[in-house]
Amino acid sequence: MPLLAKLFSRSSLGNLEKHGPDIATPDTDSNKSPIPPQPVTREEQEQLICAALSRFAQVPVSAIFVLEPGWNPGGLSDEQASLILKTHGPNIPVAERSLSALRMLWGAIINPFNILLTILAIISASTQQIPTFIVMMAMVFASTGLRYWQELKSMIQAVNLIKSVTTNTRVLRYRSSGSEELEIDQRNVVPGDIIAVTSGDVFPGDCVLIMAQAITITQASLTGEMMPVEKTVRLAATRPGETFDLLHNDNVCLAGTSVVTGNGHALVVSTGKDTYMASIASELSKRRPENATQTGIRKVSYVLMAFMGVMAPIVFIVQGAVSKDWKGAIMFAIAVAVGITPEMLPMIVTSNLALSAVRVAHKKVIVKRFDAIQNLGAVRILCSDKTGTLTADLVRISMSTTGTGDLSQLPIKLAYINSSLQTGSRSPIDHAIVDFVNQSEQDFFTDIPRDGWVKQGEVPFDSSRRLLSVLVSRPGGDGSEGLLITKGAVEEVLDLCVSVYNHQPSRSSDASEPLGLDISPSMTSILTADERRKILDTAQRLNEDGLRLVAVACREQLIKPFMTISCSDESELTFIGFIGLLDPLKPDATQAIKDLAVLNVQVRILTGDAPAVAAKVARDLGLIPSRQHSSTAENEKDEGLILTGVQLAALADDQDAYKDAIDRCIIFARLSPYQKLEVVKALRAGDGGRAVAFLGDGVNDALAIRGADVGISVDSGTDIAKEAADVILLEKSLAVVVDGVIEGRLTLINTLKYIKMATSSNFGNVFSVLVASAWLPYQPMLPLQLLVQNLLYDFSQASIPWDNVDPEYLVAPKTWGAMSIVLFMVCLGPFSSPFDIITFCINWFHYGIRTLHNPLVPLAQTHWFLEGSLTQLFIIHFLRTGKLPFIQSRASAPVVLTTFGIAGIAISIPYMPKINTALQLTPPEPIFYSYLLAMVIGYALVVHVAKTFYQLAFKEWL
C-alpha cells in the first residue's frame, strides 16, 4: 500500500472540491422526488456503460481519484461502502427472479390444446353431456399437472445450480489504522471499491486497473478468444483522436472476466445492472419469440377449430333436413364438433415430453422448458460457440517447428526448460508446454535431463517486452557454460536475433552436447532480411491455420559467480523455431458432428474469436474442406464460407446479400453478442422457417441462446447463459446433444402418431354418423356407449409414448405440420366409414332392425360398438408405421399389450352383468364374430393399400 499511497497522495490530486459532489454521499434532497427512469435502447445503454468506464479509463492512473473525491486508493470506508450499497443495490448482474409457482402454473395451463378442450368441455356441459365434460376436463387437469410438476422440478434444479456458487472478492477498506484487505461477498462490492486480484480471481464489476504486475486476463466468456489478454495501467492521457474500445482496452477489465496470471489492484466503476454483462442480461427479460413447436401446435389447433367450424354446419344442415328436428340437429352438430377433437391430445403430448425429459435426465441433462425436447427433434441447424463447447477451452501444444515450418522437437525441448524453471506466475502457455513434455509417451524427450539443468538467472515476463528468458547451466559441465533461453511473441523474439539455427544434422556436431544442440557458427546462418521474411511468412501461414505461436531463441553465455541478468542480456540470439498452440477439440466433438450430419442437422460456428482459429476448428471437425496446401483458390473458397462481424455489418443494408451470406457461410467469426442473435434470427427466418438450436456457455452467447428455438448451455457456463437456456448439460458432452435430437424426434413422431390416428378416426366417425343420421331411424350408438368406446380407444393410445419408431423417421428433422395432419385425416379417415356402413347393412338386412321400436336395437348398437372398437384398436398397428406391421415393423411391448388388452375388454363388456345393463349392450350372436373378423381383416388390407398409395403420392407417412 505505500506505493499506492504515494502514487495517489492527496497533494498530487490538487483541489478535489471543484470536481463535483462525492457520489459516495449522494444528495439526499435529490432523492425526495425521484424521476421515474425512462426506458433506454440497447445502443443508449452501451453508450452509458462506455461513458462511465471511459471517464476513468482514459485518464492517467494518477488522476483517476481526482474525478471522484470520495473514492480513495486505499479503499472506501465501511460507512461509505454501506451507503453506496443502499444507493446502487447489491451487485447482481442477472436479476434473480423468485421462483414463481403461480406463473409457471399459468404457463402450463395456457396451452392451445388445453384451451380448445376446455371450450369444448364447456359446450358439452351446456348440452347436458356431463360425462364428456368430465373426461375432457380430466385430460386438461392431468396434462397440466404433469407438465407443471416436471417443469417446476427442473426449474428448481436449475436455480439451485446457479445459486450453488458463491464468490468472495478481496477489497481494501480504509479504516483509522489505515488500509486493510478483507474478503467480502461479491454481491456487496460497490462502485468505488478497490479490489485486489491475482491468478484465478473474477472481476466482480466493470473495473479500471490502478496497479498491475504482469496481469493477463481471459475474456473468453465475452469475446470467445481463447488466449489471455495482457492488461496494464494507463500512465498517460489519451492521444487526440484515440477512441474507446469497450472490449479491447488495455486498462479495462469487465465483469465476469478473470485473471490468468499476475496480480494488481483495480477500481470498481460499475456494478450490478450498470455493467456490460448486465446490459446483455437485460435483453433476456424481453418477450421470447415463438419457437417451432409453439408455432406448430398453434397451427394444428387452428386446423382443428377450422375443421370443426366446417363440419358442424354441414352436420346441422343434413341432420335438420332429414329429421326436421332443427333443435335436435343443433345439439347433434355440437356433439359431432366435440367428437372430432382428440380428447387425450394434451395428455399424450405432455406424457411424451415428460417421458423424454426423464430419459435425458438419466444422461445428466436438465430440461427447463418442456417444449425444448420436441424443438430439438425439429432442429435443422445447430449453431455453436467455439470455445468451451466444440473445444476444450484449454491451451495445448499442437506442433514444434523450425522457422520454415518443418517439424522439429528442439523448440519444444528448449521451451520446456524455460517454462519449467521460470519462477513467476505460470501462464496457460507455460502449463501447456510443461504438461505436454511430462505427459508425452514419446522417447525423444528422454534426452532432457530433468534434474541436470540449473537456473542461474531469469528475466521475468512483462507485457511491454512480451518475452521471458531463463539462464541455465548445462548439465555435466563446470557451471560456467550457460545457455540463455528466450521465448515470447514472434516479432519481439526475431528483433533480438542475429542468426538462425540450422536444423540439418552435421557430422561435426558433438553428440555429447545436451539436446544435440550446437549453436556454433558452423550450425547457424546469419539472419538476413530474406530469412526474416521467410520466418514471418511461415508464422503468418501457421496463424492462418488457426495456431497461436510462441517463438524460441537462445544463445551461449558465460556464467560468473553472483551474476544477475537483465533485459540487456536478451540480445544476439539464435532463432530456433516455433511452438504452435491451439484449443484442442473435445474428444467427442468430431464424432458428434458426424452423428448430427447423419441426422441431417447442419452445424454452424458462431464465435467472437479470430476467423483463422475458427476455420482451423471447422476443418478439424470436417465442416469445411481441409487444406492440402496453401493456395489462392483454397483461400478464396474458405473466405466464401467464413463471415466476420465487420463484413456482416457491411451487408446490413442489402437484405438479399445478407440472407445469401447467412445461408452460405459455415463460420461466423468476430461476432458481438448482438450479431450472434441476429445470425440466429436470420437462420430461423430462412427457407420458409427453420428450427435453430444454439449451444454456448458464455455471456456473449446468452442472447443467441435466448433467441433460438432451443437454447443449450452447460453447468460450468456463466449464470446468464444458464438463465437463458432451455436445456442445461451437466456434462460437457456433445454426444448428449445428439441424444437430445433423437429423443426429440422420438417424442414428436409418437405425438404425431396419436394426432393423425385420432383425427383420422374421428373424421371417419363423422361420415359414419352422417350416413346413419340420414338413413337409420334409430341412434346407431347411444352417447354413453360412444363415450366408453372413445375412452377405450384413448386408453389404448396412452401407451404411444413408449412405442418404437422406425429408424428412417429419425434421419431428418421433423416438426408439427398442420397440412400433413389435414392430408392424413382427409385421405385415411373416410376408409373406416364403408365398414361402418357394412355393419349398418348387416343390422338392416340380416337382422331386420329397421324401426326405432325394434327390440333388437340394443343388439345393433352392440354390433357397431364392437366393430368400431376393434377396427380402431387393431388399425393402430397399421397406422403407426409406413411399413407392413408385425413383419417389417413391430410395435413396442406396451403398445401390443395395451391394444390387445383393451380389445379383450371391449369384447367382454357386452357379457358383463350390470355393466352391459348400464350401457344397454347385449351379447351378439356367434355368427356376428365371423362378420367382424372379415371386416377387421378387410379394413386392415384397405388401409395398407391406401397407405402405400398415400406414401407414393405425398412421399411421407408420419
Coordinates of C-alpha atoms in Angstrom, one line a residue, residues 5 30 107 128 226 237 375 396 439 456 477 513 556 667 708 715 728 751 763 797 818 829 842 903 916 927:
A5 CA -0.5 5.9 -1.1
S30 CA -32.3 14.8 -4.9
G107 CA -47.8 -21.2 -18.4
Q128 CA -76.1 -31.9 -20.8
M226 CA -9.0 -18.4 -26.1
A237 CA -3.6 10.8 -21.1
N375 CA -37.8 -28.5 -30.5
R396 CA -2.4 -27.3 -25.7
Q439 CA 2.7 -36.4 -20.3
Q456 CA 21.3 -19.2 -12.9
G477 CA 29.7 -29.0 -17.1
E513 CA 26.0 -31.8 -26.4
E556 CA 25.5 -19.3 -25.2
I667 CA -18.3 -19.9 -39.8
A708 CA -33.0 -19.8 -30.7
D715 CA -23.4 -26.4 -15.9
I728 CA -28.5 -27.4 -19.3
T751 CA -47.1 -37.5 -30.7
F763 CA -63.1 -37.8 -39.1
Q797 CA -53.2 -44.9 -27.2
A818 CA -50.8 -28.8 -40.0
G829 CA -60.2 -41.2 -42.3
I842 CA -75.9 -56.3 -41.6
A903 CA -59.7 -55.2 -27.4
N916 CA -73.9 -54.3 -20.1
I927 CA -72.1 -65.7 -36.3

